[in-house]
Coordinates of C-alpha atoms and ligand atoms in Angstrom, one line a residue:
M1 CA -39.9 14.9 -21.7
T2 CA -36.5 15.9 -20.2
T3 CA -34.9 18.7 -22.6
V4 CA -30.8 18.6 -22.1
Y5 CA -28.2 20.6 -23.9
L6 CA -25.2 18.9 -25.8
N7 CA -23.0 20.7 -27.6
G8 CA -25.0 23.8 -28.7
H9 CA -28.4 22.1 -29.0
Y10 CA -31.5 21.8 -26.5
L11 CA -32.8 18.2 -27.1
P12 CA -34.6 15.3 -25.7
K13 CA -32.5 13.7 -23.4
A14 CA -33.5 10.6 -25.4
D15 CA -31.6 11.7 -28.3
A16 CA -28.9 13.4 -26.6
K17 CA -26.2 10.8 -28.0
L18 CA -22.3 10.7 -27.3
S19 CA -19.5 8.8 -28.8
V20 CA -18.1 5.7 -27.4
D21 CA -14.8 7.7 -28.0
D22 CA -15.6 10.4 -25.8
R23 CA -12.7 11.0 -23.7
G24 CA -14.8 11.6 -20.8
F25 CA -15.9 8.1 -21.1
V26 CA -12.8 6.4 -21.7
F27 CA -10.3 8.1 -19.3
G28 CA -12.5 10.5 -17.0
D29 CA -11.0 13.2 -19.1
G30 CA -13.1 16.1 -18.3
I31 CA -14.6 18.6 -15.3
Y32 CA -18.4 19.1 -14.3
E33 CA -20.1 21.4 -12.1
V34 CA -23.1 21.0 -9.7
V35 CA -25.3 24.2 -9.2
R36 CA -28.3 24.6 -7.0
V37 CA -31.3 26.6 -8.3
I38 CA -33.9 28.4 -6.0
E39 CA -37.3 29.4 -7.7
G40 CA -35.5 29.9 -10.9
R41 CA -32.4 31.9 -9.6
V42 CA -29.1 30.2 -10.0
F43 CA -27.2 30.5 -6.8
A44 CA -23.7 31.4 -6.9
W45 CA -23.2 31.1 -10.6
D46 CA -20.0 33.2 -10.9
A47 CA -18.5 31.3 -8.2
H48 CA -19.3 27.9 -10.2
A49 CA -18.1 29.5 -13.9
A50 CA -15.0 30.6 -12.2
R51 CA -14.1 27.7 -11.0
M52 CA -15.0 25.5 -14.2
A53 CA -12.6 28.0 -15.9
D54 CA -10.2 26.8 -13.5
G55 CA -10.5 23.8 -14.1
L56 CA -10.1 23.8 -17.7
E57 CA -7.1 25.3 -17.3
G58 CA -5.9 23.0 -14.9
L59 CA -6.7 20.1 -17.4
R60 CA -5.1 22.3 -20.2
I61 CA -9.1 21.9 -22.3
S62 CA -9.7 24.7 -24.7
R63 CA -11.7 27.2 -23.1
A64 CA -12.9 28.6 -26.9
G65 CA -14.7 25.4 -27.0
A66 CA -16.6 25.3 -24.2
E67 CA -17.6 28.9 -23.5
S68 CA -21.3 27.9 -23.4
A69 CA -20.9 25.8 -20.6
L70 CA -19.5 29.2 -18.5
L71 CA -22.5 31.0 -19.4
R72 CA -25.5 31.3 -16.9
G73 CA -28.2 31.3 -19.8
V74 CA -27.9 27.8 -20.7
C75 CA -28.8 26.7 -17.2
E76 CA -31.5 29.3 -16.6
R77 CA -32.8 27.8 -20.1
L78 CA -32.6 24.3 -19.0
V79 CA -34.3 25.3 -16.1
A80 CA -37.4 26.8 -17.8
E81 CA -37.9 24.6 -20.7
N82 CA -37.9 21.3 -17.9
G83 CA -40.6 23.6 -15.9
L84 CA -38.3 23.9 -13.2
G85 CA -38.5 27.5 -12.6
T86 CA -40.6 27.1 -9.1
G87 CA -39.0 25.3 -6.5
E88 CA -35.7 23.4 -6.2
A89 CA -33.2 22.1 -8.8
T90 CA -29.8 21.1 -9.8
V91 CA -28.0 21.5 -12.9
Y92 CA -25.4 19.2 -14.1
L93 CA -22.5 20.5 -16.2
Q94 CA -19.7 18.8 -17.8
V95 CA -17.1 19.2 -20.2
T96 CA -15.1 16.7 -21.9
R97 CA -11.9 16.6 -23.8
G98 CA -14.0 15.4 -27.0
A99 CA -14.0 12.3 -29.0
A100 CA -10.9 10.8 -30.4
P101 CA -9.2 7.6 -31.1
R102 CA -7.7 5.8 -27.8
V103 CA -4.3 7.6 -27.1
H104 CA -3.5 9.3 -23.8
H105 CA -2.3 12.0 -25.0
F106 CA -3.9 15.1 -26.0
P107 CA -5.8 14.7 -29.3
A108 CA -5.0 16.5 -32.3
T109 CA -5.7 20.4 -31.6
G110 CA -9.1 21.3 -33.0
T111 CA -10.8 18.6 -31.5
P112 CA -14.2 19.7 -30.8
T113 CA -14.6 19.5 -26.5
T114 CA -18.0 17.7 -25.4
V115 CA -20.4 20.2 -23.4
F116 CA -23.5 18.6 -22.1
A117 CA -25.9 20.1 -19.2
S118 CA -29.0 18.6 -17.6
A119 CA -31.7 20.0 -15.1
S120 CA -33.3 17.9 -12.8
A121 CA -35.9 18.8 -9.8
F122 CA -34.2 18.6 -6.4
K123 CA -35.5 18.2 -2.8
P124 CA -33.0 18.5 0.2
N125 CA -33.5 16.2 2.6
M126 CA -34.9 18.4 5.8
A127 CA -35.1 15.7 8.4
M128 CA -31.4 14.9 7.9
R129 CA -30.7 18.6 8.1
T130 CA -32.1 18.6 11.6
D131 CA -31.7 15.8 13.0
G132 CA -27.9 15.6 12.0
A133 CA -26.2 12.4 9.8
K134 CA -24.0 9.5 10.2
G135 CA -20.2 9.5 9.0
I136 CA -17.6 7.1 8.7
T137 CA -13.7 7.9 8.1
L138 CA -11.7 6.7 5.2
A139 CA -8.3 7.3 3.9
D140 CA -8.2 9.8 1.3
I141 CA -6.7 7.6 -1.7
R142 CA -7.5 10.0 -4.4
W143 CA -4.9 11.8 -6.4
S144 CA -3.0 14.9 -5.5
R145 CA -5.1 17.6 -7.4
C146 CA -8.1 17.2 -5.6
D147 CA -8.5 21.0 -6.0
L148 CA -9.8 20.0 -9.6
K149 CA -13.5 19.2 -10.4
T150 CA -13.0 16.6 -12.3
V151 CA -15.2 13.6 -13.8
N152 CA -12.7 10.9 -12.5
L153 CA -14.7 10.1 -8.8
L154 CA -13.8 6.8 -8.4
G155 CA -12.4 7.6 -5.0
A156 CA -15.7 9.4 -4.2
V157 CA -17.8 6.4 -5.5
L158 CA -16.0 4.0 -3.3
A159 CA -16.3 6.3 -0.3
R160 CA -19.9 6.9 -0.6
Q161 CA -20.7 3.0 -1.3
A162 CA -18.5 2.2 2.0
A163 CA -20.6 5.1 3.7
Q164 CA -23.7 3.4 2.6
E165 CA -23.1 -0.2 3.5
A166 CA -22.2 1.4 7.3
G167 CA -25.8 3.0 7.1
A168 CA -24.1 6.5 6.8
Y169 CA -24.5 9.6 4.9
E170 CA -20.7 10.9 4.1
A171 CA -17.2 9.5 4.3
I172 CA -14.7 12.1 5.8
F173 CA -11.4 11.7 4.2
H174 CA -8.0 11.9 6.1
R175 CA -4.5 12.2 4.4
D176 CA -1.5 11.8 6.2
G177 CA -3.2 11.9 9.5
M178 CA -5.1 14.8 9.0
V179 CA -9.0 15.2 8.2
T180 CA -9.3 16.5 4.4
E181 CA -12.7 16.9 3.3
G182 CA -15.8 14.5 2.9
A183 CA -16.4 12.3 -0.5
A184 CA -18.5 14.8 -2.1
T185 CA -18.6 17.8 0.7
N186 CA -16.1 19.9 2.9
A187 CA -15.8 19.4 5.9
F188 CA -15.6 21.7 9.2
M189 CA -15.3 20.8 13.0
V190 CA -15.6 23.1 15.9
V191 CA -12.7 22.9 18.4
G192 CA -12.7 24.4 21.5
G193 CA -15.0 27.6 20.1
V194 CA -13.1 27.8 17.1
L195 CA -14.2 26.4 13.5
R196 CA -11.7 24.5 11.6
T197 CA -11.5 23.9 8.4
F198 CA -8.7 22.3 5.9
P199 CA -7.0 24.9 4.1
L200 CA -7.3 25.7 0.3
S201 CA -4.9 23.8 -1.4
H202 CA -4.7 20.8 -3.9
Y203 CA -5.8 18.3 -1.4
I204 CA -9.8 19.6 -1.1
L205 CA -12.3 20.8 -3.4
P206 CA -12.5 24.7 -3.5
G207 CA -16.1 24.4 -2.4
I208 CA -18.6 27.3 -3.2
T209 CA -20.6 26.3 -0.2
R210 CA -17.1 26.2 1.9
A211 CA -16.4 29.8 0.8
E212 CA -19.9 30.6 1.7
I213 CA -19.6 29.2 5.0
V214 CA -16.0 31.1 5.5
E215 CA -17.7 34.5 4.6
L216 CA -20.7 34.1 7.1
A217 CA -18.6 32.9 9.9
R218 CA -16.4 36.0 9.7
G219 CA -19.7 37.9 9.4
L220 CA -21.3 36.3 12.1
G221 CA -18.1 36.7 14.6
I222 CA -17.2 33.2 14.7
P223 CA -13.3 32.6 15.3
L224 CA -12.2 30.6 12.1
E225 CA -8.9 28.8 11.5
E226 CA -8.4 27.1 8.0
R227 CA -5.9 24.8 9.8
P228 CA -6.4 20.9 9.4
V229 CA -7.8 18.8 12.2
A230 CA -6.0 15.6 13.0
L231 CA -7.8 12.4 12.5
R232 CA -6.8 11.2 16.0
D233 CA -8.7 14.4 17.2
L234 CA -11.8 14.0 15.2
H235 CA -13.8 12.1 17.4
A236 CA -13.3 14.2 20.5
V237 CA -14.6 17.7 18.5
D238 CA -17.4 19.6 19.7
E239 CA -19.1 19.7 16.4
L240 CA -18.4 18.4 13.0
F241 CA -20.8 19.4 9.8
V242 CA -19.7 18.9 6.1
C243 CA -21.1 21.1 3.4
G244 CA -22.0 21.3 -0.5
T245 CA -24.3 22.6 -3.3
T246 CA -26.7 19.7 -2.7
T247 CA -26.1 19.3 1.4
D248 CA -26.4 22.7 2.6
V249 CA -24.8 22.6 6.1
Q250 CA -25.0 18.9 7.3
A251 CA -24.3 18.3 11.2
I252 CA -22.5 14.5 11.5
V253 CA -23.6 13.8 14.6
E254 CA -22.0 10.1 14.9
L255 CA -18.8 9.0 13.3
D256 CA -17.8 5.3 13.1
G257 CA -20.6 4.6 15.5
R258 CA -19.4 6.9 17.7
R259 CA -21.4 10.0 19.3
I260 CA -19.8 13.8 18.0
G261 CA -20.5 16.3 20.9
S262 CA -23.8 16.0 22.3
G263 CA -25.1 13.7 19.4
T264 CA -27.2 16.7 18.1
P265 CA -26.4 19.4 15.7
G266 CA -24.3 21.8 17.6
P267 CA -25.0 25.7 18.2
V268 CA -22.3 26.6 15.7
T269 CA -23.4 24.2 13.1
V270 CA -27.2 25.4 13.3
R271 CA -26.0 29.0 13.5
L272 CA -24.3 28.4 10.1
R273 CA -27.2 26.3 8.9
E274 CA -29.6 29.1 9.5
A275 CA -27.2 31.7 8.0
L276 CA -26.8 30.0 4.7
A277 CA -30.4 28.9 4.2
K278 CA -31.1 32.8 4.7
R279 CA -28.8 33.3 1.5
L280 CA -30.1 30.5 -0.6
Y281 CA -33.8 30.9 0.1
G282 CA -33.6 35.0 1.6
G283 CA -32.6 36.3 -2.0
S284 CA -29.5 37.7 -0.5
Ligands
PDD301 N1 -19.6 17.9 -5.0 N2 -15.8 18.6 -2.0 C1 -15.9 17.3 -3.0 C2 -14.7 16.5 -3.5 C3 -17.0 17.5 -3.5 O1 -17.3 16.5 -4.9 C4 -17.7 18.7 -3.4 C5 -19.5 18.7 -4.4 C6 -17.5 19.5 -2.4 C7 -18.5 21.0 -2.1 O2 -18.4 21.6 -3.3 P1 -19.4 22.5 -3.4 O3 -20.0 23.4 -2.5 O4 -19.3 23.4 -4.8 O5 -20.6 21.7 -3.9 C8 -16.4 19.5 -1.7 C9 -20.9 18.0 -5.7 C10 -22.1 18.8 -5.2 C11 -21.0 16.5 -6.2 O6 -20.1 15.6 -6.5 O7 -22.3 16.1 -6.7

């Protein structure tokens, strides 16, 4: 039996019920997080909690009603209650503006927010990490506040479906001729020995894994520029990888049916993948 958290209660998943008036359901009016748990340890919790707090502020959802989502303890209890204290897991957290009759503007002050969390077993795709994956490029049709991790994910849903139909793992977005990020990942490229990634702005999610990669690259002395790569140059980069909480560092070795670099994960990608693995599994 799976135990989930809903509005202050730990209960069987089958008993967790939401109103059909919930603004998460009606408007996609909420935020979410996905956190990684390894051997019962929540990875980078403070960064996830800080991003959630920023998201609440960005959407003007009262933090007062969402404090439990910002507590590591909820994740830890879900992990323990679901027998996920060993091996790997993910915890999903979601906060919505709550249930109220359908009008677009905010409901009355004091309308309780909805806070939901669940934990699931997770198994990274190690074969894909080692061999590399396929990607496609797509126009970034999302809104211009991609820095907010909202549950309004249609851009990602349509892009991942297009990727799947093309036999690819990820869709890499471009906006105004520049590569922004993946549908559910941040993107890095190696160009002439320099690691490049789109700068933090409203056009990408400030990925927790992205921040780890930036820090690791600096520590390893890998030259790094937070500067966009043009779409027209993308197929000729030496290396391309995407990263995220459930993606780690994932080489993209074929893009739109064309080989990237040597067609195998490149040296910078492998170095960073190993450095991240050390952080994840080494406990440092
Ligand atoms: N996706 N960019 C986008 C658009 C994302 O949705 C995500 C995460 C990332 C990577 O962020 P992080 O390193 O903090 O996971 C970048 C999550 C995992 C998801 O939607 O399931």
